[in-house]
Short mmCIF file of C-alpha atoms in Angstrom, two decimals:
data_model
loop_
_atom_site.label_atom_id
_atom_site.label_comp_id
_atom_site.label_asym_id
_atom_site.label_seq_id
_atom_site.Cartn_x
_atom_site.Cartn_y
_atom_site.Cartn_z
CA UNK A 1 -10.23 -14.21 21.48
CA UNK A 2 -12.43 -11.22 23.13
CA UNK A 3 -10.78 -9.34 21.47
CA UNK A 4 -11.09 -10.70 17.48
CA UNK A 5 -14.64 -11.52 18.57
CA UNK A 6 -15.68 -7.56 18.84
CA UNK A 7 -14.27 -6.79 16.16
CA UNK A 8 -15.44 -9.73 13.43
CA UNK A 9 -18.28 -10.27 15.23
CA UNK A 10 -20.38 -6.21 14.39
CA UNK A 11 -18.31 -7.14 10.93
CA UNK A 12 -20.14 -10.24 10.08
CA UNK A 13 -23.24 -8.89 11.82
CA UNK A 14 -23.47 -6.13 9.67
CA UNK A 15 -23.19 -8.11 6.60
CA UNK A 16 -25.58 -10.76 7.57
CA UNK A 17 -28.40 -7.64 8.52
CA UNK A 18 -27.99 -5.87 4.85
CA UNK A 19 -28.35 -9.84 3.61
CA UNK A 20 -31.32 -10.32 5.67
CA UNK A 21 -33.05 -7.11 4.21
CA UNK A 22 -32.51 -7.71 1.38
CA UNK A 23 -33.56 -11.23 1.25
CA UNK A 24 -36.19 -11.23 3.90
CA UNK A 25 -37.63 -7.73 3.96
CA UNK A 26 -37.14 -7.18 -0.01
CA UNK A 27 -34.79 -4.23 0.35
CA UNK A 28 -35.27 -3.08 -3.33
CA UNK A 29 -32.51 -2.52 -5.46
CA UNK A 30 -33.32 1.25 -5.85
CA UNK A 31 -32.71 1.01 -2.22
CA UNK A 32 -29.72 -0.75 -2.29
CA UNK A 33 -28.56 1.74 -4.99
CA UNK A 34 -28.98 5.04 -2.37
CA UNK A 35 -27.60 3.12 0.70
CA UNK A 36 -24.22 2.73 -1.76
CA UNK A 37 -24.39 6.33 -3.09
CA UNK A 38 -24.25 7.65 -0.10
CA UNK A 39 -21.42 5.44 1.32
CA UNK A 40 -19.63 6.07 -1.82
CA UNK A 41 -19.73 9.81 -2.31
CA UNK A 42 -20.40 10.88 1.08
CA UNK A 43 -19.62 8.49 4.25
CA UNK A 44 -16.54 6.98 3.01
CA UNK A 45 -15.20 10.36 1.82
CA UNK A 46 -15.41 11.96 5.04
CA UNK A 47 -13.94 9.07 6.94
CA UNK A 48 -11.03 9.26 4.75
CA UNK A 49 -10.71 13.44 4.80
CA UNK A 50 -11.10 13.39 8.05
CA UNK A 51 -9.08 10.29 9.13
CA UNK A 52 -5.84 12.12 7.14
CA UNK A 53 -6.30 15.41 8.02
CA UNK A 54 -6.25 14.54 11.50
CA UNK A 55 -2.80 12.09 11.26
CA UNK A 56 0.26 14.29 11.74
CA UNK A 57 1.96 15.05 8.09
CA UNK A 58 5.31 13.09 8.89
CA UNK A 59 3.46 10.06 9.16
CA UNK A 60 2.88 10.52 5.42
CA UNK A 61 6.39 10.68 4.33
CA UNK A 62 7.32 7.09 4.40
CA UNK A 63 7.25 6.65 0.27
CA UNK A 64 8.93 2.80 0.72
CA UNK A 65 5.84 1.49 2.23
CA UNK A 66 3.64 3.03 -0.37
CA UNK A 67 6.46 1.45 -2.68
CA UNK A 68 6.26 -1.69 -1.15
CA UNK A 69 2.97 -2.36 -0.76
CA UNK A 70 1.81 -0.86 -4.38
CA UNK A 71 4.27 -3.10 -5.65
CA UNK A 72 3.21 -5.99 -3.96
CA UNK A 73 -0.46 -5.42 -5.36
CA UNK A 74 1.06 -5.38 -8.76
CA UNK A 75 3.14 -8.71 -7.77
CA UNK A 76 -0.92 -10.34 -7.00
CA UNK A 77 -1.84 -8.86 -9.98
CA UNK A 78 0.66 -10.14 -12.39
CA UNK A 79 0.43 -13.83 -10.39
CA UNK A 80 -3.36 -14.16 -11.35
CA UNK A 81 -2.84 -12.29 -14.91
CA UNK A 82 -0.53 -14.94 -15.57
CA UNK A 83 -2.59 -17.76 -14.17
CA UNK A 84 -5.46 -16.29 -16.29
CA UNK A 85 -3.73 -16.09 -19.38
CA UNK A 86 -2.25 -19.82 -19.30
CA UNK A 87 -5.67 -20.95 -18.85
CA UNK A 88 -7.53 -18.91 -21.21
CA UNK A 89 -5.00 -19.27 -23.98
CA UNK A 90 -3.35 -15.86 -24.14
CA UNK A 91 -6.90 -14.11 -23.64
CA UNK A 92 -5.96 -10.88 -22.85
CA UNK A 93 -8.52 -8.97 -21.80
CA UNK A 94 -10.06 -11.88 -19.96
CA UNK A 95 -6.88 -12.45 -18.29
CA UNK A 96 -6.64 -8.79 -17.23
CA UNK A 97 -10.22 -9.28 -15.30
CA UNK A 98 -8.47 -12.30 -13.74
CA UNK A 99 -5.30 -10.14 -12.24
CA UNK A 100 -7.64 -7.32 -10.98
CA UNK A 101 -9.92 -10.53 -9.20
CA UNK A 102 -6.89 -11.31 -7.86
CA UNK A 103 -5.13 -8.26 -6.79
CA UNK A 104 -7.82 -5.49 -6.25
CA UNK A 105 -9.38 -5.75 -2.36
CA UNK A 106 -12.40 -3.89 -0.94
CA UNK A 107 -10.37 -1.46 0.60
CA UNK A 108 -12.91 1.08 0.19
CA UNK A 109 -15.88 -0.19 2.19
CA UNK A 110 -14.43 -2.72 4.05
CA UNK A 111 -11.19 -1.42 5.16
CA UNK A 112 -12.26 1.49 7.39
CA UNK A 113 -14.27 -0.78 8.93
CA UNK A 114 -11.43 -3.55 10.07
CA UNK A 115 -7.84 -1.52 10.54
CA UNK A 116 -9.11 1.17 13.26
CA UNK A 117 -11.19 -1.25 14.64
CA UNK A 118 -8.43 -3.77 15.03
CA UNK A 119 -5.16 -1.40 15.34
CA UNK A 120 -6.18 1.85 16.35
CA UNK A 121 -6.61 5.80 14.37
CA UNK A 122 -2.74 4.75 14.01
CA UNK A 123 -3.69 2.63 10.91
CA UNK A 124 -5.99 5.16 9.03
CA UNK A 125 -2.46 6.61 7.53
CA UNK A 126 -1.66 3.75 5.73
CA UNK A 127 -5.07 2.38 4.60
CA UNK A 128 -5.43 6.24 3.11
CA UNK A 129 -2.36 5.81 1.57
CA UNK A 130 -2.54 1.74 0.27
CA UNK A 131 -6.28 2.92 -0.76
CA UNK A 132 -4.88 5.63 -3.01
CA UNK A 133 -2.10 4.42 -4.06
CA UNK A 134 -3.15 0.66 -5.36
CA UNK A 135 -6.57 2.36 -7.03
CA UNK A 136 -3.93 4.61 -9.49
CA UNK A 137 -1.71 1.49 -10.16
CA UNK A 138 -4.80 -0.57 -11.07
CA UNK A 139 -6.88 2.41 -12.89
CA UNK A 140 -3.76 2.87 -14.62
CA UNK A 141 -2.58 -0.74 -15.33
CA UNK A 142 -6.32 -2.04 -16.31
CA UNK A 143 -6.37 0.50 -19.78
CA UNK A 144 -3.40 -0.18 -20.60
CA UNK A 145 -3.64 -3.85 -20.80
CA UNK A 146 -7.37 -4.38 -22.50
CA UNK A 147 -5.41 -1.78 -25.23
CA UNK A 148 -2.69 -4.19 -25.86
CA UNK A 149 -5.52 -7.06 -25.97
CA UNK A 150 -6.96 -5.39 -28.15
CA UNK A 151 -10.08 -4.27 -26.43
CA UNK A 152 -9.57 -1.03 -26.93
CA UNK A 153 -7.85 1.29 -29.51
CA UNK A 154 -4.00 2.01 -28.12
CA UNK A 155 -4.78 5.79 -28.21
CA UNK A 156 -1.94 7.13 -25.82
CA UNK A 157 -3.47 10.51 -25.41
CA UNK A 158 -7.13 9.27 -24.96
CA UNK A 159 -5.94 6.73 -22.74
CA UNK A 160 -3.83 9.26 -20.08
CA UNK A 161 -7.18 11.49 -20.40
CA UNK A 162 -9.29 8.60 -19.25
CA UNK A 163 -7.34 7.15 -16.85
CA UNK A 164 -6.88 10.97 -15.08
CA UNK A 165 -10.82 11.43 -15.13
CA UNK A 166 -10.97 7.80 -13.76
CA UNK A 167 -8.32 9.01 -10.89
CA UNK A 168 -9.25 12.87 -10.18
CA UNK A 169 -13.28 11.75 -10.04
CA UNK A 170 -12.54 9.17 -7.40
CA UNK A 171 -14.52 10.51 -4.10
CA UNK A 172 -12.74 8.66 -1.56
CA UNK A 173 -9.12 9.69 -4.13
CA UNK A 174 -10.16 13.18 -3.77
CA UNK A 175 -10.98 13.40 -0.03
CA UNK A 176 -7.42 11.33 1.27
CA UNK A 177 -6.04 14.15 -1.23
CA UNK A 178 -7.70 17.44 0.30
CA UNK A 179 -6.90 15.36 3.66
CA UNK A 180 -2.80 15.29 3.15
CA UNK A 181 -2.92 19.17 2.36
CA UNK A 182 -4.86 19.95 5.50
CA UNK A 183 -2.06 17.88 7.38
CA UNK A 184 0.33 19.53 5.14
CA UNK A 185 -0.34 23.01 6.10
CA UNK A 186 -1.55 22.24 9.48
CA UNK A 187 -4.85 23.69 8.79
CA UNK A 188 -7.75 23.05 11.76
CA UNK A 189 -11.31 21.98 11.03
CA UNK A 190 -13.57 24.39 12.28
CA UNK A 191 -15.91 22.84 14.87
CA UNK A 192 -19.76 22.60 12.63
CA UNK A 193 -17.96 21.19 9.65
CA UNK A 194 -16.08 19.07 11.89
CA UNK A 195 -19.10 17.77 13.35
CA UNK A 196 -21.12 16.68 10.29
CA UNK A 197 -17.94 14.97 9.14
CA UNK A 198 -17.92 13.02 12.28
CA UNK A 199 -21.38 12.27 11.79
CA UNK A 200 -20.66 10.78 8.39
CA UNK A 201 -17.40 9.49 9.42
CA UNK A 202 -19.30 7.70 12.11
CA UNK A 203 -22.24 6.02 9.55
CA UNK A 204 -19.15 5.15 6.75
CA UNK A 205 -18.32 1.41 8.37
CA UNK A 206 -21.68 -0.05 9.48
CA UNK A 207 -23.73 1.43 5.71
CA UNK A 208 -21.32 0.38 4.07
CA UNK A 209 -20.95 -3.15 5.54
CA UNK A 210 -24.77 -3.11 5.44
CA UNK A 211 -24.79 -2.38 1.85
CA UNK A 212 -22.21 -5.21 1.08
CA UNK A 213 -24.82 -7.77 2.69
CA UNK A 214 -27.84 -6.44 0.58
CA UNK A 215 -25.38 -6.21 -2.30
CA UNK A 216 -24.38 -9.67 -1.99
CA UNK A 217 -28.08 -11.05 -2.02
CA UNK A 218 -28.77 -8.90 -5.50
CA UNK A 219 -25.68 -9.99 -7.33
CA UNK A 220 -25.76 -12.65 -10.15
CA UNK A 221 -24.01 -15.49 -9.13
CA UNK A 222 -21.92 -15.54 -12.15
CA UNK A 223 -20.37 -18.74 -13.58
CA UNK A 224 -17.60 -20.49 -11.28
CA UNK A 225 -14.99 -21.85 -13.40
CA UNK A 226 -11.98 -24.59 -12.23
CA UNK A 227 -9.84 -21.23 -12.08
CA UNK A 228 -12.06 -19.10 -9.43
CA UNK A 229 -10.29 -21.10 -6.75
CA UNK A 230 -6.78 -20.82 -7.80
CA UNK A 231 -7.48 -16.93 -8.27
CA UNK A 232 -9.16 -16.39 -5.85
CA UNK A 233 -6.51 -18.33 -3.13
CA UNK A 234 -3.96 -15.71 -5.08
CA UNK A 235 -6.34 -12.47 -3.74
CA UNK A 236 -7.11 -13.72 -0.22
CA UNK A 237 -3.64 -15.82 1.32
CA UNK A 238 -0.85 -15.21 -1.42
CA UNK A 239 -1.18 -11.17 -2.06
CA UNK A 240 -1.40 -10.97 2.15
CA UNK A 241 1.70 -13.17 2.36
CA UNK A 242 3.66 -11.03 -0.74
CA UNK A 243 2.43 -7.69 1.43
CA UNK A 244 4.07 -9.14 4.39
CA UNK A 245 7.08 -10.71 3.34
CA UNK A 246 8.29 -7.77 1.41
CA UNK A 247 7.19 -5.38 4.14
CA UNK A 248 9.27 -7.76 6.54
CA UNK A 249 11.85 -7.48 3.97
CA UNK A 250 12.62 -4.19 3.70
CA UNK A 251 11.91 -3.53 7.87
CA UNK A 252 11.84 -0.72 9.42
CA UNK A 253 8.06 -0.32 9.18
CA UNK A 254 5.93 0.37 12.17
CA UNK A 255 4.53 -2.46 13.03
CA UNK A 256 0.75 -1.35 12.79
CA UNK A 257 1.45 0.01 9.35
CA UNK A 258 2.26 -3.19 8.63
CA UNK A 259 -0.15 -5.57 9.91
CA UNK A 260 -3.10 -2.71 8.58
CA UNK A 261 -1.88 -3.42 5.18
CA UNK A 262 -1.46 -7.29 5.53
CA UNK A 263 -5.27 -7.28 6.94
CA UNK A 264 -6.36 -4.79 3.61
CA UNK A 265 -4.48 -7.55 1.22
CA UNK A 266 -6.51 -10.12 2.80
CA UNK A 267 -9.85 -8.76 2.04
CA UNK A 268 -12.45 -10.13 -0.86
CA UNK A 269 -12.08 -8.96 -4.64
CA UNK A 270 -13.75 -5.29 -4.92
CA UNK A 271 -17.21 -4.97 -6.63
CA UNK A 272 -15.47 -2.81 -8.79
CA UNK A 273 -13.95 -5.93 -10.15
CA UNK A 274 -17.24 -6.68 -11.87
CA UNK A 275 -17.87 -2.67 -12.88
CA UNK A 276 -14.51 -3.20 -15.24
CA UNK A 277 -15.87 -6.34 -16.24
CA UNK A 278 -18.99 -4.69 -17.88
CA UNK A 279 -17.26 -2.08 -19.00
CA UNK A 280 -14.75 -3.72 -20.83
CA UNK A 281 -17.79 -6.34 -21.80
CA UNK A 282 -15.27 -8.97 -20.68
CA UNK A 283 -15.47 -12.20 -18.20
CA UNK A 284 -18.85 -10.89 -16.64
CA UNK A 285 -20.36 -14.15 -15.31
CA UNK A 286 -16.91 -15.04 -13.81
CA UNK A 287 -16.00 -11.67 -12.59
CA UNK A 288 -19.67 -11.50 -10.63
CA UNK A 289 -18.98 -15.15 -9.45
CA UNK A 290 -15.34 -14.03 -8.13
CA UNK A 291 -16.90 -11.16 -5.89
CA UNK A 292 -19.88 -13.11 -4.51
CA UNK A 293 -17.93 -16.24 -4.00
CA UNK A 294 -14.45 -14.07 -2.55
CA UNK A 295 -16.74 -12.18 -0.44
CA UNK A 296 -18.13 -15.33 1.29
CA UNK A 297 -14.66 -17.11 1.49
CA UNK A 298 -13.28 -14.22 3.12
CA UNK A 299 -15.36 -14.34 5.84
CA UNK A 300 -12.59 -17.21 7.18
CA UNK A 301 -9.46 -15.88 5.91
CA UNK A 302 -9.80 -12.79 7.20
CA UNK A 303 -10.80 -14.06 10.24
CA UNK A 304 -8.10 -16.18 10.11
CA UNK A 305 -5.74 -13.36 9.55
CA UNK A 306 -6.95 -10.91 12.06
CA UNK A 307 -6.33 -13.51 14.68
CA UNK A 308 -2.71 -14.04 13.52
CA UNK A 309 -1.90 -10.56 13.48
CA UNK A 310 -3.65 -9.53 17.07
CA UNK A 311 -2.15 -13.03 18.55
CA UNK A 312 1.69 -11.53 18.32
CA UNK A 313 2.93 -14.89 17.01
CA UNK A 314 3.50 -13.16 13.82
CA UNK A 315 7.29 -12.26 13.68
CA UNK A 316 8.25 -9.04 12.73
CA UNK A 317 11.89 -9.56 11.12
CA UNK A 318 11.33 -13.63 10.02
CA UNK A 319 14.48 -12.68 7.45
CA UNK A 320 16.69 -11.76 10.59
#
């Protein structure tokens, strides 16, 4: 219980500071604003670059986790699409909003700062790898569904053009990329660029847990509809328990791989949730309620699941 204490505790603590500013010492939103550019383009990024380049490159090669766990994001996705589109009639678009709610976590600013707290440096390979991997599936999966709802023109060539922009933009896509071919060739950091990537590295988890909590305070509410709940118990217990009993399927996975990407499945539905929302000018008010209200119901369930996976009680074949 020490243990899960240290590390949720500075997790919630964070959170509840950047709320507190925001709320209490009127953090303005320009401020807000620079506290997330600079996690975004420039803290996160080096934790990520520096994170792979550092991991040894045959801890890369393991292509049936990425598999497996991409696939298992798609499994959440298609569970709440499906929910979403029963509900709203064959909606579409609407229901597309609804399978990325339920299917695409905050792997980007809050998963650095949970799996190498919890597991170890062992565990930045495979949140580098479940980040990259599940943000092409959904970039890539999002366009194409809004074009067969109609949202957008089906323009094949316009669409592979976007969704590569979308993709080779990414900062945090780009740096776990430059970080594989430095493990790849073996390449060494030299020592001052090192050292201001450590410095970022080091500021990545707490700004960007601090931003969440002023985000948080700033964000409409939204509208909560009868299906939030059933979408959102899809994003934070079912796509954890698909990552996990496929994983377990399959076997053979080290078992901190493993438990980093059941954790990452657990977390709350990404704010970019609400940025594809706007975009698309589709299920705003829900989409912003989804976030806010998935960000403060994960504060249990992922507390909930850290202490299952640190207790050991989890078993690691249950299909043998």
């Amino acid at each position: 219980m020490i243990q899960i204490a240290t590390i949720i505790l500075p997790f919630l603590g964070l959170i509840a500071a950047g709320s507190s500013a925001a709320k209490w010492l009127n953090l303005p939103a320009n401020g807000v604003s620079g506290l997330n550019l600079f996690v975004y383009y420039f803290a996160l990024p080096a934790w990520f670059f520096q994170f792979v380049a550092e991991t040894p490159f045959a801890s890369f090669e393991n292509w049936s986790f990425v598999i497996t766990t991409t696939f298992a994001t798609y499994c959440a996705f298609a569970l709440a699409f499906s929910f979403g589109a029963l509900v709203n009639r064959g909606n579409v678009p609407e229901a597309t909003i609804e399978g990325l709610v339920g299917s695409y976590a905050n792997i980007g600013y809050m998963a650095p700062a949970l799996t190498v707290a919890a597991f170890g440096a062992t565990a930045a390979a495979p949140t580098a790898l479940i980040f990259t991997f599940d943000s092409i599936m959904l970039f890539a999966l999002v366009p194409l569904m809004m074009a067969l709802g109609g949202t957008t023109r089906a323009n094949g060539a316009t669409m592979a053009r976007s969704i590569a922009r979308r993709v080779g933009t990414h900062p945090i896509i780009i740096a776990s990329v430059l970080g594989f071919l430095v493990a790849f060739v073996g390449l060494p950091i030299p020592g001052p660029i090192d050292a201001v990537l450590t410095a970022l590295r080091s500021a990545a988890a707490p700004v960007a847990l601090f931003a969440i909590g002023a985000s948080l305070v700033q964000m409409p509410r939204g509208t909560a509809t009868l299906e939030l709940p059933v979408i959102l118990l899809v994003k934070l217990v079912v796509h954890p328990v698909i990552v996990y009993l496929l994983l377990s399927w399959i076997g053979g996975f080290d078992r901190i791989w493993v438990a980093a990407a059941v954790l990452m499945a657990a977390l709350p539905p990404a704010a970019n949730v609400l940025a594809m929302a706007r975009q698309y000018a589709t299920y705003e008010g829900r989409a912003a309620a989804a976030v806010f209200y998935g960000t403060i119901a994960s504060v249990v369930t992922v507390t909930v699941t850290l202490t299952i996976l640190l207790s050991g009680d989890l078993p690691v074949d249950p299909f043998r």
